[in-house]
Short mmCIF file of C-alpha atoms in Angstrom, two decimals:
data_model
loop_
_atom_site.label_atom_id
_atom_site.label_comp_id
_atom_site.label_asym_id
_atom_site.label_seq_id
_atom_site.Cartn_x
_atom_site.Cartn_y
_atom_site.Cartn_z
CA MET X 8 15.70 -35.77 -13.24
CA SER X 9 18.63 -38.08 -12.45
CA GLY X 10 19.40 -39.75 -15.80
CA HIS X 11 19.06 -36.82 -18.17
CA VAL X 12 21.92 -34.34 -18.74
CA HIS X 13 20.75 -30.73 -18.89
CA ASP X 14 22.62 -27.92 -20.61
CA LEU X 15 22.50 -25.81 -17.48
CA VAL X 16 21.38 -25.96 -13.86
CA GLY X 17 20.98 -22.80 -11.84
CA VAL X 18 21.23 -22.95 -8.07
CA GLY X 19 19.16 -20.28 -6.35
CA VAL X 20 16.38 -18.21 -7.90
CA GLY X 21 16.87 -14.58 -7.00
CA PRO X 22 16.48 -11.77 -9.54
CA PHE X 23 19.73 -12.65 -11.33
CA ASN X 24 19.13 -16.36 -11.92
CA LEU X 25 15.47 -15.58 -12.59
CA GLY X 26 16.66 -13.21 -15.31
CA LEU X 27 18.93 -15.95 -16.65
CA ALA X 28 15.96 -18.34 -16.77
CA CYS X 29 13.90 -15.75 -18.66
CA LEU X 30 16.65 -15.11 -21.21
CA ALA X 31 17.30 -18.85 -21.63
CA GLU X 32 13.61 -19.66 -22.20
CA PRO X 33 13.31 -18.67 -25.89
CA LEU X 34 16.67 -20.26 -26.83
CA GLY X 35 15.56 -23.86 -26.52
CA LEU X 36 18.22 -24.31 -23.88
CA ASP X 37 17.65 -27.28 -21.60
CA ALA X 38 17.89 -25.49 -18.27
CA VAL X 39 16.53 -26.09 -14.78
CA PHE X 40 16.74 -23.87 -11.71
CA LEU X 41 16.52 -25.08 -8.11
CA ASP X 42 15.66 -23.08 -4.99
CA ARG X 43 14.89 -24.18 -1.44
CA ALA X 44 12.06 -21.63 -1.05
CA ASP X 45 8.48 -22.53 -1.94
CA GLY X 46 8.21 -19.61 -4.38
CA PHE X 47 9.81 -16.35 -5.41
CA ARG X 48 10.20 -13.73 -2.71
CA TRP X 49 12.35 -10.61 -2.91
CA HIS X 50 13.21 -8.70 0.28
CA HIS X 51 9.76 -9.17 1.80
CA GLY X 52 11.11 -8.00 5.14
CA MET X 53 11.66 -4.55 3.63
CA MET X 54 8.36 -4.13 1.77
CA ILE X 55 7.71 -0.80 3.42
CA GLU X 56 4.75 0.97 1.83
CA GLY X 57 5.84 3.41 -0.87
CA ALA X 58 9.48 2.26 -0.97
CA THR X 59 10.99 2.11 -4.47
CA ILE X 60 13.91 0.24 -5.92
CA GLN X 61 16.96 2.41 -6.56
CA VAL X 62 17.36 1.71 -10.27
CA PRO X 63 15.08 2.61 -13.22
CA PHE X 64 12.57 0.11 -14.61
CA LEU X 65 14.92 -0.70 -17.51
CA ALA X 66 16.98 -2.61 -14.95
CA ASP X 67 14.44 -5.40 -14.98
CA LEU X 68 15.15 -9.09 -15.58
CA VAL X 69 15.73 -8.90 -19.33
CA THR X 70 15.43 -5.50 -21.03
CA MET X 71 19.11 -4.52 -21.08
CA ALA X 72 19.82 -7.80 -22.91
CA ASP X 73 16.63 -8.09 -24.97
CA PRO X 74 14.22 -5.11 -25.05
CA THR X 75 11.73 -7.24 -27.01
CA SER X 76 11.50 -9.99 -24.38
CA GLU X 77 8.07 -11.09 -23.22
CA PHE X 78 9.46 -11.07 -19.66
CA SER X 79 10.02 -7.31 -19.53
CA PHE X 80 8.70 -5.04 -16.79
CA LEU X 81 6.75 -3.07 -19.39
CA ASN X 82 5.06 -6.25 -20.59
CA TRP X 83 4.08 -7.05 -17.00
CA LEU X 84 2.59 -3.56 -16.68
CA LYS X 85 0.61 -4.13 -19.88
CA HIS X 86 -0.63 -7.54 -18.74
CA THR X 87 -1.76 -6.15 -15.39
CA GLY X 88 -3.39 -3.00 -16.75
CA ARG X 89 -0.83 -0.71 -15.14
CA LEU X 90 1.07 0.57 -18.16
CA TYR X 91 -0.81 3.86 -18.54
CA PRO X 92 -0.89 4.61 -14.80
CA PHE X 93 2.88 3.99 -14.69
CA TYR X 94 3.31 6.32 -17.67
CA ILE X 95 1.23 9.07 -16.05
CA ARG X 96 3.12 8.65 -12.77
CA GLU X 97 6.28 9.93 -14.54
CA ASN X 98 8.65 8.14 -12.19
CA VAL X 99 11.14 5.65 -13.62
CA TYR X 100 11.69 3.92 -10.26
CA PRO X 101 9.20 1.08 -9.66
CA LEU X 102 7.78 0.49 -6.23
CA ARG X 103 9.59 -2.27 -4.39
CA ALA X 104 6.31 -4.20 -4.07
CA GLU X 105 5.78 -3.70 -7.81
CA TYR X 106 9.17 -5.15 -8.66
CA ASP X 107 8.51 -8.16 -6.45
CA ALA X 108 5.10 -8.73 -8.07
CA TYR X 109 6.70 -8.43 -11.51
CA CYS X 110 9.34 -11.05 -10.67
CA ARG X 111 6.68 -13.42 -9.31
CA TRP X 112 4.69 -12.94 -12.54
CA ALA X 113 7.78 -13.82 -14.61
CA ALA X 114 8.53 -16.83 -12.41
CA ALA X 115 4.98 -18.14 -12.84
CA ARG X 116 5.44 -18.14 -16.64
CA LEU X 117 8.47 -20.44 -16.50
CA THR X 118 8.46 -24.23 -16.27
CA SER X 119 12.21 -24.42 -15.61
CA LEU X 120 11.96 -23.32 -11.97
CA HIS X 121 11.80 -26.01 -9.29
CA TRP X 122 10.91 -24.78 -5.81
CA ASN X 123 11.38 -26.61 -2.50
CA HIS X 124 14.71 -28.00 -3.73
CA GLU X 125 17.61 -27.34 -1.37
CA VAL X 126 20.94 -28.10 -3.01
CA VAL X 127 23.16 -30.02 -0.61
CA ALA X 128 26.13 -30.95 -2.83
CA ILE X 129 27.59 -30.47 -6.29
CA GLU X 130 29.90 -33.21 -7.57
CA HIS X 131 31.79 -33.79 -10.79
CA ASP X 132 31.38 -37.00 -12.77
CA VAL X 133 34.82 -37.39 -14.33
CA GLU X 134 33.84 -40.17 -16.72
CA ASP X 135 30.93 -38.29 -18.30
CA ASP X 136 32.39 -34.83 -17.55
CA VAL X 137 29.13 -33.53 -16.13
CA TYR X 138 28.16 -32.00 -12.82
CA ILE X 139 25.83 -33.80 -10.47
CA VAL X 140 23.70 -31.46 -8.38
CA ARG X 141 22.20 -33.23 -5.37
CA ALA X 142 19.13 -31.67 -3.79
CA MET X 143 16.62 -32.47 -1.09
CA ARG X 144 12.93 -31.69 -1.34
CA THR X 145 12.22 -29.44 1.62
CA ASP X 146 8.54 -30.40 1.59
CA THR X 147 8.90 -34.19 1.36
CA GLY X 148 12.52 -34.96 2.27
CA GLU X 149 12.96 -36.76 -1.06
CA GLN X 150 16.50 -36.81 -2.49
CA ARG X 151 16.86 -35.58 -6.07
CA GLU X 152 19.76 -35.59 -8.52
CA VAL X 153 20.26 -33.27 -11.49
CA ARG X 154 23.03 -33.73 -14.05
CA ALA X 155 24.19 -30.79 -16.17
CA ARG X 156 27.06 -29.57 -18.31
CA HIS X 157 27.04 -26.09 -16.79
CA VAL X 158 26.25 -24.77 -13.31
CA VAL X 159 25.35 -21.19 -12.40
CA VAL X 160 25.44 -20.48 -8.66
CA GLY X 161 23.13 -17.59 -7.80
CA VAL X 162 22.41 -17.98 -4.11
CA GLY X 163 23.04 -14.29 -3.50
CA THR X 164 24.09 -12.75 -0.20
CA ARG X 165 23.17 -13.42 3.42
CA PRO X 166 22.20 -10.97 6.20
CA THR X 167 25.17 -10.07 8.38
CA MET X 168 25.44 -8.87 11.96
CA PRO X 169 28.53 -7.57 13.74
CA GLN X 170 30.18 -10.26 15.85
CA SER X 171 29.59 -8.24 19.02
CA LEU X 172 25.83 -8.19 18.41
CA ARG X 173 25.16 -11.85 17.65
CA ARG X 174 23.35 -14.20 20.01
CA LEU X 175 22.20 -11.35 22.23
CA GLY X 176 18.75 -12.61 23.08
CA GLY X 177 15.78 -10.27 23.35
CA PRO X 178 14.01 -8.38 20.54
CA VAL X 179 16.96 -7.89 18.17
CA ILE X 180 16.25 -8.32 14.47
CA HIS X 181 18.06 -7.84 11.19
CA SER X 182 16.54 -5.36 8.75
CA SER X 183 15.68 -8.28 6.45
CA GLU X 184 12.94 -9.19 8.97
CA TYR X 185 11.71 -5.69 9.70
CA VAL X 186 8.17 -5.72 8.29
CA GLN X 187 7.28 -8.98 10.07
CA ASN X 188 8.38 -7.43 13.37
CA ARG X 189 7.27 -3.83 12.89
CA GLU X 190 4.27 -3.90 15.22
CA ALA X 191 6.27 -5.58 17.99
CA LEU X 192 8.95 -2.91 17.62
CA ARG X 193 6.38 -0.12 17.79
CA SER X 194 4.97 -1.59 20.99
CA ALA X 195 8.37 -1.30 22.69
CA GLY X 196 9.16 1.82 24.67
CA SER X 197 12.30 2.54 22.65
CA VAL X 198 13.93 1.29 19.47
CA THR X 199 17.47 1.80 18.22
CA VAL X 200 18.31 1.39 14.53
CA VAL X 201 21.95 0.57 13.76
CA GLY X 202 23.25 1.04 10.22
CA SER X 203 24.39 3.50 7.59
CA GLY X 204 22.56 2.74 4.36
CA GLN X 205 19.21 2.85 2.64
CA SER X 206 17.62 0.12 4.76
CA ALA X 207 18.51 1.86 8.02
CA ALA X 208 17.10 5.13 6.69
CA GLU X 209 13.88 3.53 5.47
CA ILE X 210 13.30 1.78 8.79
CA TYR X 211 14.03 4.93 10.80
CA ARG X 212 11.68 6.93 8.59
CA ASP X 213 8.95 4.29 8.90
CA LEU X 214 9.23 4.22 12.70
CA LEU X 215 9.00 8.01 12.82
CA ASP X 216 5.46 7.80 11.45
CA GLY X 217 4.15 6.22 14.63
CA ILE X 218 6.35 7.95 17.16
CA ARG X 219 3.68 10.32 18.51
CA GLU X 220 0.78 7.88 18.59
CA GLY X 221 2.89 4.97 19.78
CA GLY X 222 4.58 6.88 22.56
CA TYR X 223 7.98 5.31 21.90
CA ARG X 224 11.34 6.85 21.08
CA VAL X 225 13.50 5.85 18.15
CA ASP X 226 17.25 6.44 17.83
CA TRP X 227 19.56 5.97 14.87
CA VAL X 228 23.22 5.04 15.31
CA THR X 229 25.66 4.99 12.40
CA ARG X 230 29.42 4.58 12.11
CA SER X 231 29.47 6.94 9.14
CA PRO X 232 30.64 10.46 9.91
CA ARG X 233 27.46 11.78 8.30
CA PHE X 234 24.35 10.53 6.54
CA PHE X 235 25.89 9.97 3.13
CA PRO X 236 23.65 10.29 0.07
CA MET X 237 24.18 7.73 -2.65
CA GLU X 238 26.14 9.36 -5.46
CA TYR X 239 24.02 9.19 -8.57
CA THR X 240 25.69 11.52 -11.05
CA LYS X 241 25.94 10.28 -14.62
CA LEU X 242 29.72 10.07 -14.92
CA THR X 243 29.83 8.16 -11.64
CA LEU X 244 27.17 5.80 -12.99
CA GLU X 245 29.61 4.95 -15.78
CA MET X 246 31.41 2.90 -13.12
CA THR X 247 28.61 0.36 -13.59
CA SER X 248 29.99 -0.29 -17.07
CA PRO X 249 31.82 -3.17 -18.76
CA GLU X 250 34.90 -0.95 -19.08
CA TYR X 251 35.12 -0.18 -15.38
CA THR X 252 34.47 -3.81 -14.54
CA ASP X 253 37.37 -4.75 -16.84
CA HIS X 254 39.55 -2.17 -15.10
CA PHE X 255 38.59 -3.24 -11.59
CA HIS X 256 38.98 -6.94 -12.32
CA ALA X 257 42.54 -6.43 -13.58
CA LEU X 258 43.70 -4.63 -10.41
CA PRO X 259 45.78 -6.39 -7.74
CA LEU X 260 43.88 -8.01 -4.86
CA GLY X 261 45.02 -5.49 -2.25
CA LEU X 262 43.94 -2.52 -4.35
CA ARG X 263 40.57 -4.11 -5.09
CA GLN X 264 40.06 -4.63 -1.37
CA HIS X 265 40.84 -0.96 -0.70
CA LEU X 266 38.57 0.28 -3.48
CA GLY X 267 35.76 -2.00 -2.36
CA ARG X 268 35.69 -0.26 1.01
CA GLU X 269 36.15 3.19 -0.50
CA GLN X 270 33.36 2.80 -3.06
CA ARG X 271 30.63 1.54 -0.75
CA GLY X 272 29.03 4.96 -0.66
CA LEU X 273 28.49 4.81 -4.42
CA TYR X 274 25.83 2.13 -4.08
CA LYS X 275 25.20 1.65 -0.36
CA GLY X 276 24.41 5.22 0.52
CA ILE X 277 20.97 6.73 1.15
CA SER X 278 18.87 8.33 -1.54
CA GLY X 279 19.06 12.11 -1.24
CA GLU X 280 15.28 12.34 -1.48
CA LEU X 281 14.87 10.08 1.57
CA ILE X 282 17.39 12.06 3.60
CA ASP X 283 15.46 15.24 2.87
CA ASP X 284 12.17 13.52 3.70
CA ILE X 285 13.55 12.42 7.08
CA TYR X 286 14.55 15.98 7.87
CA ASP X 287 11.17 17.35 6.77
CA THR X 288 9.40 14.74 8.90
CA LEU X 289 11.48 15.62 11.96
CA TYR X 290 10.74 19.30 11.33
CA ARG X 291 7.00 18.62 11.04
CA LEU X 292 6.96 16.51 14.20
CA SER X 293 8.89 19.17 16.12
CA VAL X 294 5.96 21.59 15.82
CA ASP X 295 4.32 19.71 18.70
CA GLY X 296 7.45 19.79 20.85
CA PRO X 297 10.78 17.94 21.08
CA VAL X 298 10.82 14.75 19.02
CA PRO X 299 11.78 11.69 21.11
CA THR X 300 14.71 10.71 18.92
CA THR X 301 18.49 10.95 18.75
CA LEU X 302 20.64 10.61 15.64
CA LEU X 303 24.25 9.62 16.38
CA THR X 304 26.87 9.76 13.62
CA ASP X 305 30.47 8.54 13.73
CA THR X 306 29.34 6.18 16.48
CA GLU X 307 30.17 2.48 16.60
CA VAL X 308 28.37 -0.13 18.69
CA LEU X 309 31.17 -1.98 20.49
CA ALA X 310 29.03 -4.34 22.55
CA ALA X 311 25.54 -4.91 23.90
CA GLU X 312 23.97 -6.72 26.83
CA TRP X 313 20.37 -7.86 27.28
CA ASN X 314 19.11 -7.89 30.86
CA GLY X 315 15.67 -9.32 30.12
CA GLU X 316 14.02 -5.92 29.66
CA ARG X 317 16.36 -3.75 27.63
CA TYR X 318 19.74 -3.58 25.93
CA ARG X 319 22.65 -1.66 27.28
CA LEU X 320 24.76 -0.51 24.34
CA ARG X 321 28.42 0.39 24.64
CA LEU X 322 29.24 2.98 22.01
CA ARG X 323 32.38 4.74 20.82
CA HIS X 324 32.52 8.11 19.09
CA GLY X 325 35.14 7.89 16.34
CA GLN X 326 36.41 11.46 16.19
CA LEU X 327 36.52 11.91 19.95
CA ASP X 328 37.62 8.32 20.68
CA ARG X 329 35.27 8.43 23.62
CA GLU X 330 33.05 5.61 24.88
CA HIS X 331 29.56 6.02 26.32
CA GLU X 332 26.45 3.91 26.92
CA ARG X 333 22.76 4.02 26.04
CA GLU X 334 19.76 1.83 26.77
CA THR X 335 17.03 0.65 24.42
CA GLU X 336 14.24 -1.90 24.59
CA ALA X 337 14.51 -3.10 20.97
CA LEU X 338 17.28 -3.23 18.42
CA VAL X 339 17.18 -3.24 14.61
CA LEU X 340 20.43 -4.08 12.83
CA ALA X 341 20.49 -2.70 9.30
CA THR X 342 24.02 -4.00 8.93
CA GLY X 343 23.87 -5.29 5.40
CA TYR X 344 24.54 -8.50 3.54
CA ALA X 345 27.62 -10.44 2.51
CA ALA X 346 28.44 -13.16 0.02
CA GLU X 347 29.37 -16.56 1.43
CA THR X 348 30.90 -19.60 -0.22
CA PRO X 349 28.06 -22.14 -0.34
CA PRO X 350 28.98 -25.37 1.48
CA PHE X 351 27.51 -27.43 -1.36
CA LEU X 352 30.60 -26.50 -3.44
CA ALA X 353 32.91 -28.45 -1.10
CA PRO X 354 32.96 -31.66 -3.24
CA ILE X 355 34.31 -29.72 -6.25
CA ALA X 356 36.45 -27.21 -4.32
CA ASP X 357 39.65 -28.55 -5.90
CA LEU X 358 38.25 -27.79 -9.36
CA LEU X 359 37.54 -24.16 -8.55
CA ASP X 360 39.74 -21.06 -8.33
CA TRP X 361 40.33 -19.32 -4.97
CA ASP X 362 41.98 -16.04 -4.03
CA GLY X 363 44.45 -15.34 -1.25
CA LEU X 364 41.63 -14.67 1.21
CA GLY X 365 39.87 -17.99 0.61
CA ARG X 366 37.13 -16.59 -1.62
CA LEU X 367 36.16 -17.73 -5.08
CA ALA X 368 38.44 -16.10 -7.64
CA VAL X 369 35.80 -15.19 -10.20
CA ALA X 370 37.15 -14.76 -13.73
CA ARG X 371 36.10 -11.85 -15.90
CA ASP X 372 33.50 -14.04 -17.65
CA TYR X 373 32.07 -14.98 -14.19
CA SER X 374 33.42 -18.52 -14.34
CA VAL X 375 35.29 -20.01 -11.36
CA ASP X 376 36.64 -23.26 -12.79
CA GLY X 377 40.07 -22.45 -14.19
CA GLY X 378 38.93 -21.16 -17.55
CA ARG X 379 36.80 -24.16 -18.50
CA GLY X 380 33.68 -22.01 -18.54
CA ARG X 381 31.44 -24.60 -16.92
CA VAL X 382 30.78 -23.21 -13.41
CA PHE X 383 29.65 -19.60 -12.98
CA VAL X 384 28.75 -17.26 -10.12
CA GLN X 385 26.05 -14.56 -9.91
CA ASN X 386 26.25 -11.77 -7.30
CA GLY X 387 29.12 -13.37 -5.44
CA GLU X 388 31.88 -11.47 -7.20
CA GLU X 389 31.92 -8.02 -5.62
CA HIS X 390 35.52 -8.61 -4.53
CA THR X 391 36.58 -9.33 -8.14
CA HIS X 392 34.17 -7.26 -10.26
CA GLY X 393 33.32 -4.35 -7.99
CA LEU X 394 30.06 -2.51 -7.69
CA THR X 395 28.43 -4.11 -10.76
CA ALA X 396 28.07 -7.41 -8.84
CA PRO X 397 24.91 -6.49 -6.88
CA ASP X 398 23.61 -3.97 -9.45
CA LEU X 399 20.24 -5.01 -10.88
CA GLY X 400 20.97 -2.98 -14.00
CA PHE X 401 24.05 -5.04 -14.84
CA GLY X 402 22.40 -8.42 -14.29
CA ALA X 403 21.19 -8.77 -17.87
CA TRP X 404 24.69 -7.98 -19.20
CA ARG X 405 26.22 -10.66 -16.97
CA ASN X 406 23.56 -13.16 -18.05
CA SER X 407 24.27 -12.36 -21.70
CA SER X 408 27.92 -13.17 -21.04
CA ILE X 409 27.11 -16.43 -19.25
CA LEU X 410 24.72 -17.54 -21.99
CA ALA X 411 27.36 -16.78 -24.63
CA ALA X 412 29.73 -19.14 -22.81
CA VAL X 413 27.08 -21.83 -22.38
CA THR X 414 25.79 -21.75 -25.97
CA GLY X 415 29.08 -20.95 -27.70
CA ARG X 416 27.57 -17.95 -29.45
CA GLU X 417 26.63 -14.39 -28.56
CA VAL X 418 22.88 -14.82 -28.48
CA TYR X 419 22.25 -11.41 -26.95
CA PRO X 420 24.57 -8.62 -28.17
CA ILE X 421 27.11 -7.74 -25.49
CA GLU X 422 28.06 -4.07 -25.32
CA ARG X 423 31.75 -3.86 -24.49
CA ARG X 424 32.23 -0.10 -24.59
CA ILE X 425 29.54 2.25 -23.30
CA ALA X 426 31.45 4.83 -21.24
CA PHE X 427 32.76 8.20 -22.38
CA GLN X 428 35.61 8.13 -19.88
CA HIS X 429 38.72 5.96 -19.58
CA PHE X 430 39.41 4.27 -16.26
CA GLY X 431 43.03 3.37 -16.93
CA VAL X 432 45.77 4.64 -19.19
CA PRO X 433 44.33 5.24 -22.70
CA ASP X 434 45.60 3.02 -25.51
CA ASP X 435 46.83 6.07 -27.46
CA ALA X 436 48.76 7.53 -24.51
CA LEU X 437 52.30 8.67 -25.30
CA ALA X 438 55.23 7.05 -23.54
CA PRO X 439 56.91 9.44 -21.09
CA ALA X 440 59.88 11.15 -22.69
CA ALA X 441 63.21 11.52 -20.94
CA ILE X 442 63.54 15.04 -19.59
CA GLY X 443 67.03 16.41 -19.30
CA VAL X 444 68.07 18.97 -16.70
CA ALA X 445 69.78 22.02 -18.16
CA ARG X 446 73.04 22.96 -16.48
#
């Protein structure tokens, strides 16, 4: 790899860089993608039976950029003999396990993906004006070097835990590791799920299934004042549009910070169907007597202690500003994910743009290198681009934009206006007239 200069190197192979690899494949683009894993895996810790992704199948790796692509979800269904069953099912939301299998199928068809390569540093060769990506083979320890004109960082987000709940000891897990630990959790006498979103709801619902046979209790604690459903109305969905992304990106940093917190419920809420299913399950279970469960809203976990047998949780009720304590034998933290600045960017940090909070200042075209259009970021720009950053449905649009910058031409048509509504002041708005006061 070391002597040749590639057009593009992608770091990380999640759904977004995998989609980029698929869209780059038919272009004759000299691209390679490196990932430290030994193969594609997507949220395997949350592969709960029957769980679906929260976007329609059109939000696959390629369709919204190129509906004719051989890497489409529909083509995978055809190749695996599932197209007609999917059609008869009449549900546009693929199973989570289905989406993972589809991505692994697409990955297996590409020769540009290199697994077991952990990127340790990215440097800039001033003389040749290329980037040097240094990687280590995780299976052999061999050092590798890749040279490229463009770099796309797509390492995604990392599981997060509240500071007060880190390094606790005992059976505490993040939701990203739920399935691997499910049986151990069900063998505990009591389990507490902490979190407000879809993952917390799915885990709570899954644990309810074994609550009678297993003889355990399961509690759910959330800081939210209620169990918020994800808003999925069509005009709200227009906020996952190029126009709203333009609007959000142009706002001042402080306002973007405020909106980022305010808009979390638009894409980090719980599906209404799941909320109803949880209620119906509790109702069904209650026929045989009180259900050993407690749901606590507007309740924050301030601290926890592990005494070798159980946790003692210190909680605070928000509205009442009142603290209380509970005990549990196991703890599941469905506390989300967050973007981090990869340490391998340190050697080129002075070539990149940063905001006032020390984060990458991602330009509208997803570049981070002062307008040169050579270094790009995938799913690390929620603070600059808003709720389209983690949205699977917008990934193909972002990849179309990145490929246009890399190739110098708009290979895949980029829709710039798709919304019926305006998010700022319309271009044809009249200037305010001076209004006199009659005396």
